[in-house]
Amino acid sequence: MNDWLTIQHLSHRYPRIQALDDVSFCVARGACLGIVGASGSGKSTLGRILLGLERPTHGEVSLGGRAYRRRRLTGGSVWRAPGSVSAVFQDYRSSVNPGMTVEQIVAEPLWLGERPPAGEQSRRIAGLLEQVGLDTTLRARYPHQLSGGQLQRVCIARAIACQPDFIVLDEAVNALDMRVQRQILDLLASLRQRLNLTLLFISHDITAVTYLCQQVIFMDQGRVIERVDDISATGQVRHPQARRLLLSAVL
Ligand SMILES: Nc1ncnc2c1ncn2[C@@H]1O[C@H](COP(=O)(O)OP(=O)(O)OP(=O)(O)O)[C@@H](O)[C@H]1O
Ligand SMILES: [Mg+2]
């Protein structure tokens, strides 16, 4: 199904800024869509809305035919994904609780669902750590005892623990050095294949995007200015702003 995640006429306004302006696109299940754009183009705002962390001013999103729930309540409002969605952020140090061990960090999403018995939980965590290429002896360590690459693998293990419908990766490799970036991108590619994961890979680094994704949307000032289904065919990219972003990687 080519329109598994559908985003229709999504707009989001902050007090003085139109962060998203009539954004519409679809993502097929199991696809890896790159979202590229200059700083401030609205990529993270879009990611937060898809994660259910922020309610858009206008527009609809649906997942597998089920709409995100939008409800106004007294004293607030609700905007929720109809399935399970997880995230991996750039700032892996602040996206984990420094007082929790690797085991506790990865187990957290398991606790939110039905809590597995201790033996089963331990087996699941060992399996998750193995899937992200981490030795299970690291399970008792705290975040400050891990390298950046190891900690980002822990965040990826946590992201896949709840078998999410899709994962939003927001600048997930930017804080890592080039060699480790490559390793994490290879890990994401292989996890995607093995688990049929759907990934939304947000980045202003077109090199990382073209390495991981085939389909790419380009954003500028809150709008989608171009979508290409095969980024390796660079001739497909027509919009001047999108071409500039593409060329910035080649040079
Ligand atoms: N909570 C907020 N309140 C007000 N304005 C915001 C808020 N969050 C983002 N913005 C503004 O909305 C616009 C889009 O921001 P967003 O973070 O989505 O951009 P981005 O494409 O992720 O940029 P970057 O590549 O720098 O991460 C920017 O102009 C930003 O200043
Ligand atoms: Mg951002």
PDB file of N, CA and C and ligand atoms in Angstrom, residues 12-20 35-48 54 90 170-171 174 202-205 219 221-222, ligand 1:
ATOM      1  N   HIS A  12       1.218  24.277  10.426  1.00  0.00           N
ATOM      2  CA  HIS A  12       1.431  24.547  11.846  1.00  0.00           C
ATOM      3  C   HIS A  12       1.988  25.939  12.032  1.00  0.00           C
ATOM      4  N   ARG A  13       1.315  26.677  12.890  1.00  0.00           N
ATOM      5  CA  ARG A  13       1.738  28.056  13.110  1.00  0.00           C
ATOM      6  C   ARG A  13       2.166  28.250  14.559  1.00  0.00           C
ATOM      7  N   TYR A  14       3.368  28.760  14.750  1.00  0.00           N
ATOM      8  CA  TYR A  14       3.789  29.230  16.070  1.00  0.00           C
ATOM      9  C   TYR A  14       3.443  30.709  16.124  1.00  0.00           C
ATOM     10  N   PRO A  15       3.457  31.330  17.305  1.00  0.00           N
ATOM     11  CA  PRO A  15       2.977  32.717  17.395  1.00  0.00           C
ATOM     12  C   PRO A  15       3.428  33.640  16.259  1.00  0.00           C
ATOM     13  N   ARG A  16       4.684  33.593  15.873  1.00  0.00           N
ATOM     14  CA  ARG A  16       5.081  34.521  14.815  1.00  0.00           C
ATOM     15  C   ARG A  16       5.553  33.826  13.538  1.00  0.00           C
ATOM     16  N   ILE A  17       5.473  32.490  13.529  1.00  0.00           N
ATOM     17  CA  ILE A  17       6.079  31.783  12.385  1.00  0.00           C
ATOM     18  C   ILE A  17       5.171  30.691  11.847  1.00  0.00           C
ATOM     19  N   GLN A  18       5.051  30.662  10.528  1.00  0.00           N
ATOM     20  CA  GLN A  18       4.321  29.568   9.877  1.00  0.00           C
ATOM     21  C   GLN A  18       5.349  28.453   9.654  1.00  0.00           C
ATOM     22  N   ALA A  19       5.431  27.502  10.595  1.00  0.00           N
ATOM     23  CA  ALA A  19       6.486  26.478  10.526  1.00  0.00           C
ATOM     24  C   ALA A  19       6.180  25.440   9.460  1.00  0.00           C
ATOM     25  N   LEU A  20       4.896  25.118   9.261  1.00  0.00           N
ATOM     26  CA  LEU A  20       4.496  24.197   8.185  1.00  0.00           C
ATOM     27  C   LEU A  20       3.353  24.838   7.428  1.00  0.00           C
ATOM     28  N   ILE A  35      13.815  13.304   4.678  1.00  0.00           N
ATOM     29  CA  ILE A  35      13.217  14.645   4.694  1.00  0.00           C
ATOM     30  C   ILE A  35      14.360  15.639   4.867  1.00  0.00           C
ATOM     31  N   VAL A  36      14.599  16.394   3.804  1.00  0.00           N
ATOM     32  CA  VAL A  36      15.765  17.275   3.762  1.00  0.00           C
ATOM     33  C   VAL A  36      15.322  18.727   3.666  1.00  0.00           C
ATOM     34  N   GLY A  37      16.099  19.608   4.231  1.00  0.00           N
ATOM     35  CA  GLY A  37      15.788  21.031   4.096  1.00  0.00           C
ATOM     36  C   GLY A  37      16.746  21.835   4.948  1.00  0.00           C
ATOM     37  N   ALA A  38      16.847  23.101   4.634  1.00  0.00           N
ATOM     38  CA  ALA A  38      17.734  23.983   5.393  1.00  0.00           C
ATOM     39  C   ALA A  38      17.217  24.128   6.816  1.00  0.00           C
ATOM     40  N   SER A  39      18.057  24.661   7.672  1.00  0.00           N
ATOM     41  CA  SER A  39      17.670  24.903   9.056  1.00  0.00           C
ATOM     42  C   SER A  39      16.438  25.819   9.100  1.00  0.00           C
ATOM     43  N   GLY A  40      15.458  25.425   9.904  1.00  0.00           N
ATOM     44  CA  GLY A  40      14.252  26.243  10.040  1.00  0.00           C
ATOM     45  C   GLY A  40      13.192  25.946   9.004  1.00  0.00           C
ATOM     46  N   SER A  41      13.399  24.930   8.155  1.00  0.00           N
ATOM     47  CA  SER A  41      12.420  24.656   7.093  1.00  0.00           C
ATOM     48  C   SER A  41      11.204  23.886   7.600  1.00  0.00           C
ATOM     49  N   GLY A  42      11.222  23.445   8.854  1.00  0.00           N
ATOM     50  CA  GLY A  42      10.034  22.808   9.434  1.00  0.00           C
ATOM     51  C   GLY A  42      10.142  21.303   9.626  1.00  0.00           C
ATOM     52  N   LYS A  43      11.326  20.752   9.436  1.00  0.00           N
ATOM     53  CA  LYS A  43      11.505  19.287   9.501  1.00  0.00           C
ATOM     54  C   LYS A  43      11.161  18.729  10.882  1.00  0.00           C
ATOM     55  N   SER A  44      11.724  19.354  11.929  1.00  0.00           N
ATOM     56  CA  SER A  44      11.483  18.827  13.285  1.00  0.00           C
ATOM     57  C   SER A  44      10.041  19.043  13.714  1.00  0.00           C
ATOM     58  N   THR A  45       9.458  20.162  13.274  1.00  0.00           N
ATOM     59  CA  THR A  45       8.044  20.408  13.589  1.00  0.00           C
ATOM     60  C   THR A  45       7.201  19.283  13.001  1.00  0.00           C
ATOM     61  N   LEU A  46       7.468  18.929  11.752  1.00  0.00           N
ATOM     62  CA  LEU A  46       6.760  17.830  11.103  1.00  0.00           C
ATOM     63  C   LEU A  46       6.969  16.529  11.890  1.00  0.00           C
ATOM     64  N   GLY A  47       8.239  16.273  12.279  1.00  0.00           N
ATOM     65  CA  GLY A  47       8.542  15.063  13.048  1.00  0.00           C
ATOM     66  C   GLY A  47       7.775  15.015  14.355  1.00  0.00           C
ATOM     67  N   ARG A  48       7.731  16.141  15.073  1.00  0.00           N
ATOM     68  CA  ARG A  48       7.035  16.177  16.366  1.00  0.00           C
ATOM     69  C   ARG A  48       5.538  15.944  16.193  1.00  0.00           C
ATOM     70  N   GLU A  54       3.079  17.214  19.172  1.00  0.00           N
ATOM     71  CA  GLU A  54       2.586  18.565  18.910  1.00  0.00           C
ATOM     72  C   GLU A  54       1.343  18.455  18.037  1.00  0.00           C
ATOM     73  N   GLN A  90      18.840  13.529  17.677  1.00  0.00           N
ATOM     74  CA  GLN A  90      20.263  13.857  17.555  1.00  0.00           C
ATOM     75  C   GLN A  90      20.963  13.818  18.908  1.00  0.00           C
ATOM     76  N   ASP A 170      15.348  12.084  13.862  1.00  0.00           N
ATOM     77  CA  ASP A 170      15.580  13.512  13.635  1.00  0.00           C
ATOM     78  C   ASP A 170      17.055  13.835  13.847  1.00  0.00           C
ATOM     79  N   GLU A 171      17.751  14.028  12.760  1.00  0.00           N
ATOM     80  CA  GLU A 171      19.200  14.320  12.783  1.00  0.00           C
ATOM     81  C   GLU A 171      19.923  13.280  13.645  1.00  0.00           C
ATOM     82  N   ASN A 174      23.889  13.079  13.255  1.00  0.00           N
ATOM     83  CA  ASN A 174      24.705  14.287  13.088  1.00  0.00           C
ATOM     84  C   ASN A 174      25.770  14.502  14.151  1.00  0.00           C
ATOM     85  N   ILE A 202      14.977  12.402   9.015  1.00  0.00           N
ATOM     86  CA  ILE A 202      15.057  13.862   8.883  1.00  0.00           C
ATOM     87  C   ILE A 202      16.510  14.291   9.004  1.00  0.00           C
ATOM     88  N   SER A 203      16.961  15.091   8.042  1.00  0.00           N
ATOM     89  CA  SER A 203      18.343  15.552   8.147  1.00  0.00           C
ATOM     90  C   SER A 203      18.584  16.755   7.251  1.00  0.00           C
ATOM     91  N   HIS A 204      19.534  17.606   7.640  1.00  0.00           N
ATOM     92  CA  HIS A 204      19.946  18.629   6.686  1.00  0.00           C
ATOM     93  C   HIS A 204      21.204  18.158   5.960  1.00  0.00           C
ATOM     94  N   ASP A 205      21.643  16.914   6.288  1.00  0.00           N
ATOM     95  CA  ASP A 205      22.843  16.349   5.662  1.00  0.00           C
ATOM     96  C   ASP A 205      22.427  15.422   4.519  1.00  0.00           C
ATOM     97  N   MET A 219      12.227  20.180   1.726  1.00  0.00           N
ATOM     98  CA  MET A 219      11.380  21.213   2.329  1.00  0.00           C
ATOM     99  C   MET A 219      12.079  22.561   2.321  1.00  0.00           C
ATOM    100  N   GLN A 221      11.028  26.556   3.920  1.00  0.00           N
ATOM    101  CA  GLN A 221      10.087  27.470   4.568  1.00  0.00           C
ATOM    102  C   GLN A 221       8.713  26.840   4.811  1.00  0.00           C
ATOM    103  N   GLY A 222       8.742  25.637   5.371  1.00  0.00           N
ATOM    104  CA  GLY A 222       7.509  24.981   5.779  1.00  0.00           C
ATOM    105  C   GLY A 222       6.734  24.283   4.679  1.00  0.00           C
TER     106      GLY A 222
HETATM  107  N1  LIG B   1       8.266  25.873  19.946  1.00  0.00           N
HETATM  108  C1  LIG B   1       8.439  26.806  19.019  1.00  0.00           C
HETATM  109  N2  LIG B   1       7.963  28.068  19.182  1.00  0.00           N
HETATM  110  C2  LIG B   1       8.105  29.013  18.228  1.00  0.00           C
HETATM  111  N3  LIG B   1       8.727  28.804  17.049  1.00  0.00           N
HETATM  112  C3  LIG B   1       9.238  27.583  16.829  1.00  0.00           C
HETATM  113  C4  LIG B   1       9.131  26.521  17.786  1.00  0.00           C
HETATM  114  N4  LIG B   1       9.733  25.414  17.284  1.00  0.00           N
HETATM  115  C5  LIG B   1      10.199  25.766  16.071  1.00  0.00           C
HETATM  116  N5  LIG B   1       9.899  27.051  15.800  1.00  0.00           N
HETATM  117  C6  LIG B   1      10.206  27.763  14.547  1.00  0.00           C
HETATM  118  O1  LIG B   1       9.584  27.061  13.479  1.00  0.00           O
HETATM  119  C7  LIG B   1      10.439  27.013  12.341  1.00  0.00           C
HETATM  120  C8  LIG B   1      10.716  25.571  11.952  1.00  0.00           C
HETATM  121  O2  LIG B   1      11.505  24.972  12.982  1.00  0.00           O
HETATM  122  P1  LIG B   1      11.996  23.465  12.935  1.00  0.00           P
HETATM  123  O3  LIG B   1      12.640  23.169  14.236  1.00  0.00           O
HETATM  124  O4  LIG B   1      10.856  22.606  12.533  1.00  0.00           O
HETATM  125  O5  LIG B   1      13.071  23.530  11.756  1.00  0.00           O
HETATM  126  P2  LIG B   1      14.113  22.402  11.261  1.00  0.00           P
HETATM  127  O6  LIG B   1      13.895  22.257   9.787  1.00  0.00           O
HETATM  128  O7  LIG B   1      13.999  21.202  12.105  1.00  0.00           O
HETATM  129  O8  LIG B   1      15.513  23.129  11.494  1.00  0.00           O
HETATM  130  P3  LIG B   1      16.950  22.492  11.920  1.00  0.00           P
HETATM  131  O9  LIG B   1      17.546  21.895  10.665  1.00  0.00           O
HETATM  132  O10 LIG B   1      17.726  23.685  12.386  1.00  0.00           O
HETATM  133  O11 LIG B   1      16.703  21.490  13.006  1.00  0.00           O
HETATM  134  C9  LIG B   1      11.698  27.807  12.716  1.00  0.00           C
HETATM  135  O12 LIG B   1      11.557  29.102  12.229  1.00  0.00           O
HETATM  136  C10 LIG B   1      11.681  27.785  14.239  1.00  0.00           C
HETATM  137  O13 LIG B   1      12.318  28.914  14.761  1.00  0.00           O
END
